[in-house]
JSON list of C-alpha atoms in Angstrom, two decimals:
[
{"chain": "A", "resi": 689, "resn": "UNK", "atom": "CA", "xyz": [73.04, 79.53, 132.08]},
{"chain": "A", "resi": 690, "resn": "UNK", "atom": "CA", "xyz": [73.69, 76.70, 129.61]},
{"chain": "A", "resi": 691, "resn": "UNK", "atom": "CA", "xyz": [73.57, 79.13, 126.72]},
{"chain": "A", "resi": 692, "resn": "UNK", "atom": "CA", "xyz": [76.15, 81.36, 128.40]},
{"chain": "A", "resi": 693, "resn": "UNK", "atom": "CA", "xyz": [78.46, 78.38, 129.00]},
{"chain": "A", "resi": 694, "resn": "UNK", "atom": "CA", "xyz": [78.06, 77.24, 125.42]},
{"chain": "A", "resi": 695, "resn": "UNK", "atom": "CA", "xyz": [78.84, 80.75, 124.14]},
{"chain": "A", "resi": 696, "resn": "UNK", "atom": "CA", "xyz": [81.85, 80.93, 126.46]},
{"chain": "A", "resi": 697, "resn": "UNK", "atom": "CA", "xyz": [83.14, 77.54, 125.24]},
{"chain": "A", "resi": 698, "resn": "UNK", "atom": "CA", "xyz": [82.70, 78.66, 121.62]},
{"chain": "A", "resi": 699, "resn": "UNK", "atom": "CA", "xyz": [84.69, 81.83, 122.29]},
{"chain": "A", "resi": 700, "resn": "UNK", "atom": "CA", "xyz": [87.40, 79.85, 124.06]},
{"chain": "A", "resi": 701, "resn": "UNK", "atom": "CA", "xyz": [87.54, 77.40, 121.13]},
{"chain": "A", "resi": 702, "resn": "UNK", "atom": "CA", "xyz": [87.82, 80.27, 118.68]},
{"chain": "A", "resi": 703, "resn": "UNK", "atom": "CA", "xyz": [90.57, 81.89, 120.75]},
{"chain": "A", "resi": 704, "resn": "UNK", "atom": "CA", "xyz": [92.54, 78.60, 120.95]},
{"chain": "A", "resi": 705, "resn": "UNK", "atom": "CA", "xyz": [92.16, 78.12, 117.20]},
{"chain": "A", "resi": 706, "resn": "UNK", "atom": "CA", "xyz": [93.43, 81.64, 116.48]},
{"chain": "A", "resi": 707, "resn": "UNK", "atom": "CA", "xyz": [96.33, 81.20, 118.92]},
{"chain": "A", "resi": 708, "resn": "UNK", "atom": "CA", "xyz": [97.33, 77.92, 117.23]},
{"chain": "A", "resi": 709, "resn": "UNK", "atom": "CA", "xyz": [97.13, 79.63, 113.84]},
{"chain": "A", "resi": 710, "resn": "UNK", "atom": "CA", "xyz": [99.41, 82.42, 115.06]},
{"chain": "A", "resi": 711, "resn": "UNK", "atom": "CA", "xyz": [101.93, 79.92, 116.47]},
{"chain": "A", "resi": 712, "resn": "UNK", "atom": "CA", "xyz": [101.89, 77.99, 113.18]},
{"chain": "A", "resi": 713, "resn": "UNK", "atom": "CA", "xyz": [102.46, 81.20, 111.23]},
{"chain": "A", "resi": 714, "resn": "UNK", "atom": "CA", "xyz": [105.45, 82.15, 113.40]},
{"chain": "A", "resi": 715, "resn": "UNK", "atom": "CA", "xyz": [106.87, 78.64, 113.06]},
{"chain": "A", "resi": 716, "resn": "UNK", "atom": "CA", "xyz": [106.52, 78.63, 109.28]},
{"chain": "A", "resi": 717, "resn": "UNK", "atom": "CA", "xyz": [108.13, 82.06, 109.04]},
{"chain": "A", "resi": 718, "resn": "UNK", "atom": "CA", "xyz": [111.13, 80.86, 111.06]},
{"chain": "A", "resi": 719, "resn": "UNK", "atom": "CA", "xyz": [111.36, 77.64, 109.06]},
{"chain": "A", "resi": 720, "resn": "UNK", "atom": "CA", "xyz": [111.53, 79.51, 105.75]},
{"chain": "A", "resi": 721, "resn": "UNK", "atom": "CA", "xyz": [114.38, 81.67, 107.06]},
{"chain": "A", "resi": 722, "resn": "UNK", "atom": "CA", "xyz": [116.23, 78.54, 108.15]},
{"chain": "A", "resi": 723, "resn": "UNK", "atom": "CA", "xyz": [115.72, 77.08, 104.69]},
{"chain": "A", "resi": 724, "resn": "UNK", "atom": "CA", "xyz": [117.37, 80.11, 103.15]},
{"chain": "A", "resi": 725, "resn": "UNK", "atom": "CA", "xyz": [120.34, 79.72, 105.45]},
{"chain": "A", "resi": 726, "resn": "UNK", "atom": "CA", "xyz": [120.62, 76.07, 104.43]},
{"chain": "A", "resi": 727, "resn": "UNK", "atom": "CA", "xyz": [120.44, 77.06, 100.76]},
{"chain": "A", "resi": 728, "resn": "UNK", "atom": "CA", "xyz": [123.28, 79.57, 101.21]},
{"chain": "A", "resi": 729, "resn": "UNK", "atom": "CA", "xyz": [125.38, 76.85, 102.84]},
{"chain": "A", "resi": 730, "resn": "UNK", "atom": "CA", "xyz": [124.64, 74.39, 100.02]},
{"chain": "A", "resi": 731, "resn": "UNK", "atom": "CA", "xyz": [125.61, 76.90, 97.34]},
{"chain": "A", "resi": 732, "resn": "UNK", "atom": "CA", "xyz": [128.84, 77.71, 99.16]},
{"chain": "A", "resi": 733, "resn": "UNK", "atom": "CA", "xyz": [129.69, 74.01, 99.40]},
{"chain": "A", "resi": 734, "resn": "UNK", "atom": "CA", "xyz": [128.93, 73.53, 95.68]},
{"chain": "A", "resi": 735, "resn": "UNK", "atom": "CA", "xyz": [131.22, 76.42, 94.72]},
{"chain": "A", "resi": 736, "resn": "UNK", "atom": "CA", "xyz": [133.99, 75.11, 96.94]},
{"chain": "A", "resi": 737, "resn": "UNK", "atom": "CA", "xyz": [133.64, 71.56, 95.54]},
{"chain": "A", "resi": 738, "resn": "UNK", "atom": "CA", "xyz": [133.73, 72.82, 91.96]},
{"chain": "A", "resi": 739, "resn": "UNK", "atom": "CA", "xyz": [136.80, 74.95, 92.69]},
{"chain": "A", "resi": 740, "resn": "UNK", "atom": "CA", "xyz": [138.62, 72.01, 94.28]},
{"chain": "A", "resi": 741, "resn": "UNK", "atom": "CA", "xyz": [137.65, 69.76, 91.37]},
{"chain": "A", "resi": 742, "resn": "UNK", "atom": "CA", "xyz": [139.04, 72.35, 88.96]},
{"chain": "A", "resi": 743, "resn": "UNK", "atom": "CA", "xyz": [142.28, 72.47, 90.94]},
{"chain": "A", "resi": 744, "resn": "UNK", "atom": "CA", "xyz": [142.55, 68.68, 90.91]},
{"chain": "A", "resi": 745, "resn": "UNK", "atom": "CA", "xyz": [141.99, 68.46, 87.15]},
{"chain": "A", "resi": 746, "resn": "UNK", "atom": "CA", "xyz": [143.74, 71.60, 85.91]},
{"chain": "A", "resi": 747, "resn": "UNK", "atom": "CA", "xyz": [146.37, 72.29, 88.57]},
{"chain": "A", "resi": 748, "resn": "UNK", "atom": "CA", "xyz": [145.05, 75.78, 89.40]},
{"chain": "A", "resi": 749, "resn": "UNK", "atom": "CA", "xyz": [141.96, 77.21, 91.02]},
{"chain": "A", "resi": 750, "resn": "UNK", "atom": "CA", "xyz": [139.51, 78.88, 88.63]},
{"chain": "A", "resi": 751, "resn": "UNK", "atom": "CA", "xyz": [139.76, 82.64, 88.13]},
{"chain": "A", "resi": 752, "resn": "UNK", "atom": "CA", "xyz": [136.08, 83.34, 88.83]},
{"chain": "A", "resi": 753, "resn": "UNK", "atom": "CA", "xyz": [132.60, 81.89, 89.32]},
{"chain": "A", "resi": 754, "resn": "UNK", "atom": "CA", "xyz": [131.78, 82.30, 85.62]},
{"chain": "A", "resi": 755, "resn": "UNK", "atom": "CA", "xyz": [134.55, 79.80, 84.84]},
{"chain": "A", "resi": 756, "resn": "UNK", "atom": "CA", "xyz": [132.95, 77.30, 87.20]},
{"chain": "A", "resi": 757, "resn": "UNK", "atom": "CA", "xyz": [129.58, 77.86, 85.57]},
{"chain": "A", "resi": 758, "resn": "UNK", "atom": "CA", "xyz": [130.97, 77.39, 82.07]},
{"chain": "A", "resi": 759, "resn": "UNK", "atom": "CA", "xyz": [133.28, 74.44, 82.69]},
{"chain": "A", "resi": 760, "resn": "UNK", "atom": "CA", "xyz": [132.06, 72.65, 85.83]},
{"chain": "A", "resi": 761, "resn": "UNK", "atom": "CA", "xyz": [128.28, 72.93, 85.67]},
{"chain": "A", "resi": 762, "resn": "UNK", "atom": "CA", "xyz": [127.82, 75.24, 88.64]},
{"chain": "A", "resi": 763, "resn": "UNK", "atom": "CA", "xyz": [124.30, 76.65, 88.70]},
{"chain": "A", "resi": 764, "resn": "UNK", "atom": "CA", "xyz": [122.49, 78.85, 91.20]},
{"chain": "A", "resi": 765, "resn": "UNK", "atom": "CA", "xyz": [119.78, 81.51, 91.17]},
{"chain": "A", "resi": 766, "resn": "UNK", "atom": "CA", "xyz": [121.82, 84.64, 90.41]},
{"chain": "A", "resi": 767, "resn": "UNK", "atom": "CA", "xyz": [118.84, 86.88, 91.18]},
{"chain": "A", "resi": 768, "resn": "UNK", "atom": "CA", "xyz": [118.62, 85.51, 94.75]},
{"chain": "A", "resi": 769, "resn": "UNK", "atom": "CA", "xyz": [122.26, 84.91, 95.68]},
{"chain": "A", "resi": 770, "resn": "UNK", "atom": "CA", "xyz": [125.57, 86.75, 95.36]},
{"chain": "A", "resi": 771, "resn": "UNK", "atom": "CA", "xyz": [128.84, 84.84, 95.46]},
{"chain": "A", "resi": 772, "resn": "UNK", "atom": "CA", "xyz": [131.91, 86.62, 96.75]},
{"chain": "A", "resi": 773, "resn": "UNK", "atom": "CA", "xyz": [134.84, 84.81, 95.11]},
{"chain": "A", "resi": 774, "resn": "UNK", "atom": "CA", "xyz": [138.30, 86.25, 95.66]},
{"chain": "A", "resi": 775, "resn": "UNK", "atom": "CA", "xyz": [141.40, 84.56, 94.25]},
{"chain": "A", "resi": 776, "resn": "UNK", "atom": "CA", "xyz": [144.62, 85.02, 96.17]},
{"chain": "A", "resi": 777, "resn": "UNK", "atom": "CA", "xyz": [146.79, 82.80, 93.99]},
{"chain": "A", "resi": 778, "resn": "UNK", "atom": "CA", "xyz": [146.35, 79.97, 91.54]},
{"chain": "A", "resi": 779, "resn": "UNK", "atom": "CA", "xyz": [147.48, 77.44, 94.15]},
{"chain": "A", "resi": 780, "resn": "UNK", "atom": "CA", "xyz": [145.47, 78.85, 97.11]},
{"chain": "A", "resi": 781, "resn": "UNK", "atom": "CA", "xyz": [141.82, 78.06, 97.74]},
{"chain": "A", "resi": 782, "resn": "UNK", "atom": "CA", "xyz": [139.83, 81.21, 96.90]},
{"chain": "A", "resi": 783, "resn": "UNK", "atom": "CA", "xyz": [137.89, 83.10, 99.56]},
{"chain": "A", "resi": 784, "resn": "UNK", "atom": "CA", "xyz": [134.28, 81.99, 98.95]},
{"chain": "A", "resi": 785, "resn": "UNK", "atom": "CA", "xyz": [131.20, 83.47, 100.60]},
{"chain": "A", "resi": 786, "resn": "UNK", "atom": "CA", "xyz": [127.57, 83.34, 99.52]},
{"chain": "A", "resi": 787, "resn": "UNK", "atom": "CA", "xyz": [125.04, 86.01, 100.41]},
{"chain": "A", "resi": 788, "resn": "UNK", "atom": "CA", "xyz": [121.32, 86.19, 99.83]},
{"chain": "A", "resi": 789, "resn": "UNK", "atom": "CA", "xyz": [120.47, 89.24, 97.72]},
{"chain": "A", "resi": 790, "resn": "UNK", "atom": "CA", "xyz": [118.22, 91.81, 99.33]},
{"chain": "A", "resi": 791, "resn": "UNK", "atom": "CA", "xyz": [114.70, 91.90, 97.90]},
{"chain": "A", "resi": 792, "resn": "UNK", "atom": "CA", "xyz": [114.33, 94.53, 95.24]},
{"chain": "A", "resi": 793, "resn": "UNK", "atom": "CA", "xyz": [118.06, 94.90, 94.67]},
{"chain": "A", "resi": 794, "resn": "UNK", "atom": "CA", "xyz": [120.17, 93.20, 92.07]},
{"chain": "A", "resi": 795, "resn": "UNK", "atom": "CA", "xyz": [123.40, 91.50, 93.21]}
]
């Protein structure tokens, strides 16, 4: 009887350990996705700040992201993120959106 109880408690302990491992795995998976979302937001803010700085110093918004990279030190992982940057006029803030590139595809 004691042996059966000990075996049962070992199985229950193993089950609890596996369940906690599964919960941790799901949590870490969700956390990494949230981190990506935060990264997209940070890149978008950096692009917007650089564009506004350019406008303040030069009197016009930059024509493209490459200009911000060359003249205002904007850097980001171009293999992981795509920046949609559409100019509507030299005195209007450009439409700026950042997207994470799909795995296996180039932006």
